[in-house]
Coordinates of C-alpha atoms and ligand atoms in Angstrom, one line a residue:
X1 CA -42.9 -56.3 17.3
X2 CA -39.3 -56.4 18.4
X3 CA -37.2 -54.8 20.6
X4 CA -34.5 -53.4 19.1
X5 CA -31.2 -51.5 20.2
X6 CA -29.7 -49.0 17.5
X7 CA -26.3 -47.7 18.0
X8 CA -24.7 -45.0 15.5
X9 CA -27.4 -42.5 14.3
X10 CA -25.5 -40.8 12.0
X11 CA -26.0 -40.1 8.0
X12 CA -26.6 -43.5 7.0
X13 CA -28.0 -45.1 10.9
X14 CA -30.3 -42.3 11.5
X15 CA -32.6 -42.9 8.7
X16 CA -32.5 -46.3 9.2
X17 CA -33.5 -46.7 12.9
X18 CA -36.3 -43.8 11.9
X19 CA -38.0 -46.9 9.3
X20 CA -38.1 -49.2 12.4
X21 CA -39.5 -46.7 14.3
X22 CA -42.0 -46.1 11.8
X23 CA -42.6 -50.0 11.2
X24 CA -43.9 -50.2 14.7
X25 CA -40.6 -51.4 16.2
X26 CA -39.8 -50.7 20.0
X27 CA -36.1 -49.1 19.5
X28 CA -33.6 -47.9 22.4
X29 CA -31.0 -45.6 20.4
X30 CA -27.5 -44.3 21.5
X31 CA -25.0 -42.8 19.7
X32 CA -22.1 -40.2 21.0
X33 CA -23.7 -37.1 19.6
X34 CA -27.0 -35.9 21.7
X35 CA -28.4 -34.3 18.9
X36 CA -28.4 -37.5 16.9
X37 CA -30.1 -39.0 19.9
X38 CA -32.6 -36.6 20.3
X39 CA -34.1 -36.6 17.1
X40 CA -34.6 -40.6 17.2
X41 CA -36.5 -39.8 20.7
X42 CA -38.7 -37.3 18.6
X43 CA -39.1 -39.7 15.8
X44 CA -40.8 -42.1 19.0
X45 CA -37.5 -44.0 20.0
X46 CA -36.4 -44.4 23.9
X47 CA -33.0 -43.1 24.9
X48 CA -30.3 -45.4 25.9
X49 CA -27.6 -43.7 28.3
X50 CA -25.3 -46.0 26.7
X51 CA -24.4 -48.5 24.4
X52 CA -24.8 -51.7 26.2
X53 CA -28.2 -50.2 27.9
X54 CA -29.4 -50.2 24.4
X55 CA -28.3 -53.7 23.8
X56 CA -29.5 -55.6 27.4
X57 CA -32.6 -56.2 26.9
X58 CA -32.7 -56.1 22.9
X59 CA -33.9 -59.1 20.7
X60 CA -31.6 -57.4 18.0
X61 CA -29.4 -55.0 17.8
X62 CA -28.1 -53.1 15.0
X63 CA -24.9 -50.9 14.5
X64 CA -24.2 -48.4 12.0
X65 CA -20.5 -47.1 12.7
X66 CA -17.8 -45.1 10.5
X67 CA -15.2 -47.9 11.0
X68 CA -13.8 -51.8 12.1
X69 CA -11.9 -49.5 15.2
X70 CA -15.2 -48.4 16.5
X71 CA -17.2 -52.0 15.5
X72 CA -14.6 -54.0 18.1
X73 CA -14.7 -51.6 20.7
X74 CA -18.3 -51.6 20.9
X75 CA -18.7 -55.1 20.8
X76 CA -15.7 -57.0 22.1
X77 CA -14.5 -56.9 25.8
X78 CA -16.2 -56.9 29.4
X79 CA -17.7 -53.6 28.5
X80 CA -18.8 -55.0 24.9
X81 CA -22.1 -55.2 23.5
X82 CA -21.3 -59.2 23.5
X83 CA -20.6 -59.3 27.3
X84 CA -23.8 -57.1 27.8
X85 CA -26.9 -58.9 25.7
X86 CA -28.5 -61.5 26.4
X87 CA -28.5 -65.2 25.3
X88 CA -30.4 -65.3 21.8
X89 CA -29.8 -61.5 21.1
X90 CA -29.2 -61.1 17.0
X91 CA -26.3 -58.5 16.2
X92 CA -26.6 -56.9 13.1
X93 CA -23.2 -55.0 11.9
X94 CA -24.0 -52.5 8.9
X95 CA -20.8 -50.8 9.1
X96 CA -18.8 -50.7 6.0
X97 CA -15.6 -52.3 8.1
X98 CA -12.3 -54.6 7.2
X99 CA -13.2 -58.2 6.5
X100 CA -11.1 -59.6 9.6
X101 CA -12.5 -57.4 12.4
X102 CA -16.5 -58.9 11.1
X103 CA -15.2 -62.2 10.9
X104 CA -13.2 -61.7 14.5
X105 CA -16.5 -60.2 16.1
X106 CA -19.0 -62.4 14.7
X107 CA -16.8 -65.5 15.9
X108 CA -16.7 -63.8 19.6
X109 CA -20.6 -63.4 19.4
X110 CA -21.2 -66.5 18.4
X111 CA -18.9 -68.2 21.2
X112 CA -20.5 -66.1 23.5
X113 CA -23.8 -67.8 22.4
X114 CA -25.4 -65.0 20.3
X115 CA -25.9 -64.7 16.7
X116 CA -24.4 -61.9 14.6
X117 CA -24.3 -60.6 10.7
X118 CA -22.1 -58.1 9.0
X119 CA -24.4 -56.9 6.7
X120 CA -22.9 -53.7 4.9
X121 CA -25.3 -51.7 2.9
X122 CA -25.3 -50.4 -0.3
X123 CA -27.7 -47.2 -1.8
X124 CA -26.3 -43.9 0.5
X125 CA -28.6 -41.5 2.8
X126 CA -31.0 -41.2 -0.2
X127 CA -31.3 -45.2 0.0
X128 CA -31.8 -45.3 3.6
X129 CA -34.2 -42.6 3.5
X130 CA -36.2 -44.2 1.5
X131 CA -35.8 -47.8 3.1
X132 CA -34.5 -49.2 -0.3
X133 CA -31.2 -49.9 0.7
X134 CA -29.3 -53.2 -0.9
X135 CA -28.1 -55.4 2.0
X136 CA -25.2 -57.8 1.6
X137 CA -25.4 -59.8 4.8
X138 CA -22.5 -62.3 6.0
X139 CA -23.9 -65.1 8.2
X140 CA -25.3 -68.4 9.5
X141 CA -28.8 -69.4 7.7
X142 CA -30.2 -69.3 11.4
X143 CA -28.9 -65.6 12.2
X144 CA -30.4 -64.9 8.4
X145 CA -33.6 -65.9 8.8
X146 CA -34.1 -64.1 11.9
X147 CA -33.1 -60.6 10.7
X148 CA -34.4 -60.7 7.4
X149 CA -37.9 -59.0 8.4
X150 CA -36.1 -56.4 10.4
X151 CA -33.7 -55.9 7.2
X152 CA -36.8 -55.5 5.0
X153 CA -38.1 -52.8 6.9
X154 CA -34.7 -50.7 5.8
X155 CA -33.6 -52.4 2.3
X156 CA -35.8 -53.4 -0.7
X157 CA -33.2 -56.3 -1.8
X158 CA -31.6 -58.1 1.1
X159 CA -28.9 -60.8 -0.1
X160 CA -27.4 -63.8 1.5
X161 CA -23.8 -63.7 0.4
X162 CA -22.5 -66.4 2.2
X163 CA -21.0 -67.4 6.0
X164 CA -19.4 -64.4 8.1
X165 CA -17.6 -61.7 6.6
X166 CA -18.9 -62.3 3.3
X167 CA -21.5 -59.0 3.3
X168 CA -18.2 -56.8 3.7
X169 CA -16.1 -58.9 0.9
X170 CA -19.4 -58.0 -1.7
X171 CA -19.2 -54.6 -0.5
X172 CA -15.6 -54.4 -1.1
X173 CA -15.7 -55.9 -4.6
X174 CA -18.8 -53.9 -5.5
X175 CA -17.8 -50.8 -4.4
X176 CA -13.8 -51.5 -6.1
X177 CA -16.1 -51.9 -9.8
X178 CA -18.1 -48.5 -8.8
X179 CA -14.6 -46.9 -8.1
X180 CA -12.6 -48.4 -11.0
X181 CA -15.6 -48.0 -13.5
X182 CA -16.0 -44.0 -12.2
X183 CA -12.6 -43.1 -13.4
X184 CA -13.3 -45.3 -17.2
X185 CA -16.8 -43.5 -17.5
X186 CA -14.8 -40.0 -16.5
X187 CA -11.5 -40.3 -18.5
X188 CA -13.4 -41.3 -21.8
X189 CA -15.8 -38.2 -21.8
X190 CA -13.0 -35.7 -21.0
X191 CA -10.9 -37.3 -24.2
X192 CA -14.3 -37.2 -26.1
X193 CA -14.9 -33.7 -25.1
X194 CA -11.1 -32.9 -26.0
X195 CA -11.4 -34.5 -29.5
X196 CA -14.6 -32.5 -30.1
X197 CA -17.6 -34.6 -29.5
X198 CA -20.0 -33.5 -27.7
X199 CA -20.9 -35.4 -23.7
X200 CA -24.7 -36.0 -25.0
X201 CA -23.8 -37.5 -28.1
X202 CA -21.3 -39.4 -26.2
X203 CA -23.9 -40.8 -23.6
X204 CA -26.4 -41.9 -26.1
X205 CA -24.0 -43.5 -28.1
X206 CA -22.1 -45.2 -25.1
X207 CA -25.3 -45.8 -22.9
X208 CA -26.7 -47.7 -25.5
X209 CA -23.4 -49.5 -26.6
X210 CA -20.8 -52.0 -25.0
X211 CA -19.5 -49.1 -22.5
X212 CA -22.6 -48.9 -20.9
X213 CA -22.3 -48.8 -16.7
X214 CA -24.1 -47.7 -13.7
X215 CA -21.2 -44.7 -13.6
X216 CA -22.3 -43.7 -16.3
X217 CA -26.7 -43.8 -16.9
X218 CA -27.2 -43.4 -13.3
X219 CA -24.6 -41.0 -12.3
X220 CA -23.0 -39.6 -15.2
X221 CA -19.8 -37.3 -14.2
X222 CA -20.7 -34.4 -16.9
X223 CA -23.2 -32.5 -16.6
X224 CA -27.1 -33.0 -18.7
X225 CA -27.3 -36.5 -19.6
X226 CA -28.1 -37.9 -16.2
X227 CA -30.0 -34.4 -14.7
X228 CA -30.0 -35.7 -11.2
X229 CA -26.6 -36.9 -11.0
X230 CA -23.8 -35.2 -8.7
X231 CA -22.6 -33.6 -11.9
X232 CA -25.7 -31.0 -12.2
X233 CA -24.8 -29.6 -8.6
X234 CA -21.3 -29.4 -8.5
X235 CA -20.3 -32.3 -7.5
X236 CA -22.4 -32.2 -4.1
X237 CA -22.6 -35.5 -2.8
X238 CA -24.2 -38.2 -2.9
X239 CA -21.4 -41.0 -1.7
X240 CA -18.0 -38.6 -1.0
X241 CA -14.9 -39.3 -2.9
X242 CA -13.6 -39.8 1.0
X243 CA -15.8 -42.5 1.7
X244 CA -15.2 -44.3 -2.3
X245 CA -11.0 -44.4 -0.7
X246 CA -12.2 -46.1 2.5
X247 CA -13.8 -48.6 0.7
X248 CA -11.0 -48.9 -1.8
X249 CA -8.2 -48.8 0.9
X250 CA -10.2 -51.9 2.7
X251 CA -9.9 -53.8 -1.1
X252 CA -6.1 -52.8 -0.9
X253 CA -5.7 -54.5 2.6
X254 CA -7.9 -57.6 1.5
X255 CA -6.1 -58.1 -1.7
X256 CA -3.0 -58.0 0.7
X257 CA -4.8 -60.8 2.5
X258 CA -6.0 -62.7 -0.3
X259 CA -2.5 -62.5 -1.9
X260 CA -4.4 -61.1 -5.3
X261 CA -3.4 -58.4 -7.1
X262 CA -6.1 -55.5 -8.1
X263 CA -4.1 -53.1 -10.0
X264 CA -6.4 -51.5 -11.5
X265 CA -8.2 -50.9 -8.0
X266 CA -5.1 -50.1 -6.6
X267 CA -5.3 -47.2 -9.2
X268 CA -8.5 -46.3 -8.6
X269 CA -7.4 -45.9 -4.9
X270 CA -3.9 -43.5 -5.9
X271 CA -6.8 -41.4 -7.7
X272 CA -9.1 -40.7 -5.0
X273 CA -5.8 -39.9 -2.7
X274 CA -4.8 -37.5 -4.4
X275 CA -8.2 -35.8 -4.2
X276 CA -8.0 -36.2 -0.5
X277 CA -4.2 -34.7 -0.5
X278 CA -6.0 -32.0 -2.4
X279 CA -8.8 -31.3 -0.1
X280 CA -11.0 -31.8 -2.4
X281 CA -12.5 -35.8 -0.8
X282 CA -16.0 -34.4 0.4
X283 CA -17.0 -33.7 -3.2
X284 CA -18.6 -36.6 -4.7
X285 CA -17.0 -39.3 -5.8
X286 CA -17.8 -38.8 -9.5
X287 CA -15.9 -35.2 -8.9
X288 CA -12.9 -37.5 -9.9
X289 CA -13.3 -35.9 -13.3
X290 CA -12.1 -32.2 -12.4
X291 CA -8.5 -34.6 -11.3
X292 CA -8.9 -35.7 -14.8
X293 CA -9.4 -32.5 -16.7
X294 CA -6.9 -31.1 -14.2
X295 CA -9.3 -28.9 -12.4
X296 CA -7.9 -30.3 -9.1
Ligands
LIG1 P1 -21.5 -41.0 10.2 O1 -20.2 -40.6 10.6 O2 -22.6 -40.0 9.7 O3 -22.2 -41.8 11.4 C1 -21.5 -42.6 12.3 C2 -22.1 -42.4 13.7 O4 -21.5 -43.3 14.6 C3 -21.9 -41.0 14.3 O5 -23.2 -40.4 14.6 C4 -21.0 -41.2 15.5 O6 -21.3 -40.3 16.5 C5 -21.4 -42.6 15.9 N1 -20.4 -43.3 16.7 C6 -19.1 -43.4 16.5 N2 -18.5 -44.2 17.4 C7 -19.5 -44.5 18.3 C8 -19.6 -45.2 19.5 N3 -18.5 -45.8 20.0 N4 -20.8 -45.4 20.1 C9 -21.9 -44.9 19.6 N5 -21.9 -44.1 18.4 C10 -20.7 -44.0 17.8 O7 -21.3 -42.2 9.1 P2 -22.4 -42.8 8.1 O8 -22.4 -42.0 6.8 O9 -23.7 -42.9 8.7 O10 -21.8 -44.2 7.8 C11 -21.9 -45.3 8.7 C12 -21.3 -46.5 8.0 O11 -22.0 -46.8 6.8 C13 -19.8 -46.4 7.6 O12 -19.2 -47.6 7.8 C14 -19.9 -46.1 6.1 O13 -18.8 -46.5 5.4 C15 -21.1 -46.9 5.7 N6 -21.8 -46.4 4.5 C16 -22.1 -45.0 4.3 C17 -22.8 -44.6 3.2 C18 -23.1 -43.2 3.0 O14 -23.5 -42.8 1.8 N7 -23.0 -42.3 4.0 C19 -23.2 -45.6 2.2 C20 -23.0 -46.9 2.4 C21 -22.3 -47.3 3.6

């Protein structure tokens, strides 16, 4: 079993360290909220008093943080995780973060001597609950073989997408279809409804036809068709229309990068904006509907 330091126990990281826990893993937690803390120690996991006491005497280490700000100043610098491992330690980064800050860490890990993945994760709290998330991981072959068992004790389907950086450019794109295909699925059952078919006949028509999506079978934006989508519980999340513009406002900055244009994700992105200017961002995302019938 492996030693292993978990830093950021929040929605997503607490879950997840509790499945290593659970798979017989040695974990040393810290994260800046004590309560957070304290209910990895009850699950069976030591405290760490902070982050680099997690790290020093880890074999891995994995961080689940809100943002690329918080992933470099955990990691980088003489205070970093980097400067306080030790030789061999394998970093794994599940942060949904900018493309350049992985690339930038994993390169300063690596020239430290260490290995280190981005390795975002898709399938929410419910996914890492459950220790089915999907795992897009960014990385040397090496690094990949080494974390994959850990990973498999928290995902169901772990993917190899290429050298560093390229688990947070899948999540980026993936997440950019999600938000773009959201608004399609939404927009076409409000004109439906409007032009007087019904949103079941709709569904079994479309859900069997050329417009069928994930938006729409597994998390349909009206209410019925899909009972345990957002829809059913007023738009209670699930994944937050907040967190759907992060993601979208990191495929803005790397299609600024990339020098490609994404209009239609750019769209997407003035969309769920305006349902943060309305205050309404910690509905779900697929409560991008009531901006479409006007309810926001
Ligand atoms: P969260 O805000 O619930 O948790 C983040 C945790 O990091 C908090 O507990 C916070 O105290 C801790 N933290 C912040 N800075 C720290 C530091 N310097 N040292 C130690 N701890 C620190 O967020 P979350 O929902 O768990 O999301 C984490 C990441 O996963 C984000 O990048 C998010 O985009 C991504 N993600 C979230 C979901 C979801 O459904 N919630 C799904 C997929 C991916």
């Amino acid at each position: 079993m492996a030693a292993i330091g978990f830093i950021g126990l929040g929605n997503m990281g607490g879950p997840m360290a509790k499945n290593l826990v659970k798979a017989g893993h040695e974990l040393k937690v810290f994260d800046l909220a004590p309560a957070s803390v304290a209910a990895l120690v009850e699950a069976g996991a030591k405290k760490a008093a902070s982050a680099k006491e997690a790290a020093s005497e880890a074999d891995f280490v994995v961080t689940m943080l809100p943002a690329g700000e918080h992933v470099r100043s955990v990691y980088l610098g003489d205070d970093g995780l980097i400067a306080a491992a030790r030789k061999g330690t394998v970093f794994i980064d599940s942060s949904t973060i900018d493309i350049p800050s992985a690339r930038e860490t994993i390169a300063a890990a690596e020239k430290a001597g260490m290995m280190m993945l981005d390795a975002p994760v898709s399938g929410g709290v419910g996914g890492a609950e459950a220790g089915t998330l999907t795992f897009m991981v960014g990385g040397t072959d090496e690094a990949f073989a080494k974390a994959k068992p850990i990973l498999e004790k928290m995902g169901k389907n772990i993917f190899h997408a290429g050298a560093a950086g390229n688990g947070q450019v899948a999540k980026v794109c993936n997440n950019m279809i999600l938000g773009i295909s959201m608004i399609g699925v939404s927009e076409a059952f409000v004109l439906g409804e409007k032009l007087g078919l019904d949103a079941q006949t709709l569904f079994d028509i479309s859900s069997t036809a050329s417009g069928q999506c994930w938006s729409m079978t597994s998390y349909c934006p009206v209410p019925g068709p899909v009972p345990t989508s957002p829809a059913n519980r007023n738009y209670q999340p699930g994944f937050t229309a907040a967190m759907m513009l992060k993601d979208l406002r990191l495929a803005q900055d790397a299609s600024k990068t990339a020098r490609t244009p994404i209009p239609l994700g750019a769209q997407a992105a003035q969309l769920y904006a305006l349902m943060e200017a309305a205050g309404e961002d910690s509905l779900d995302f697929s409560g991008v509907i009531k901006l479409i019938r006007g309810e926001i």
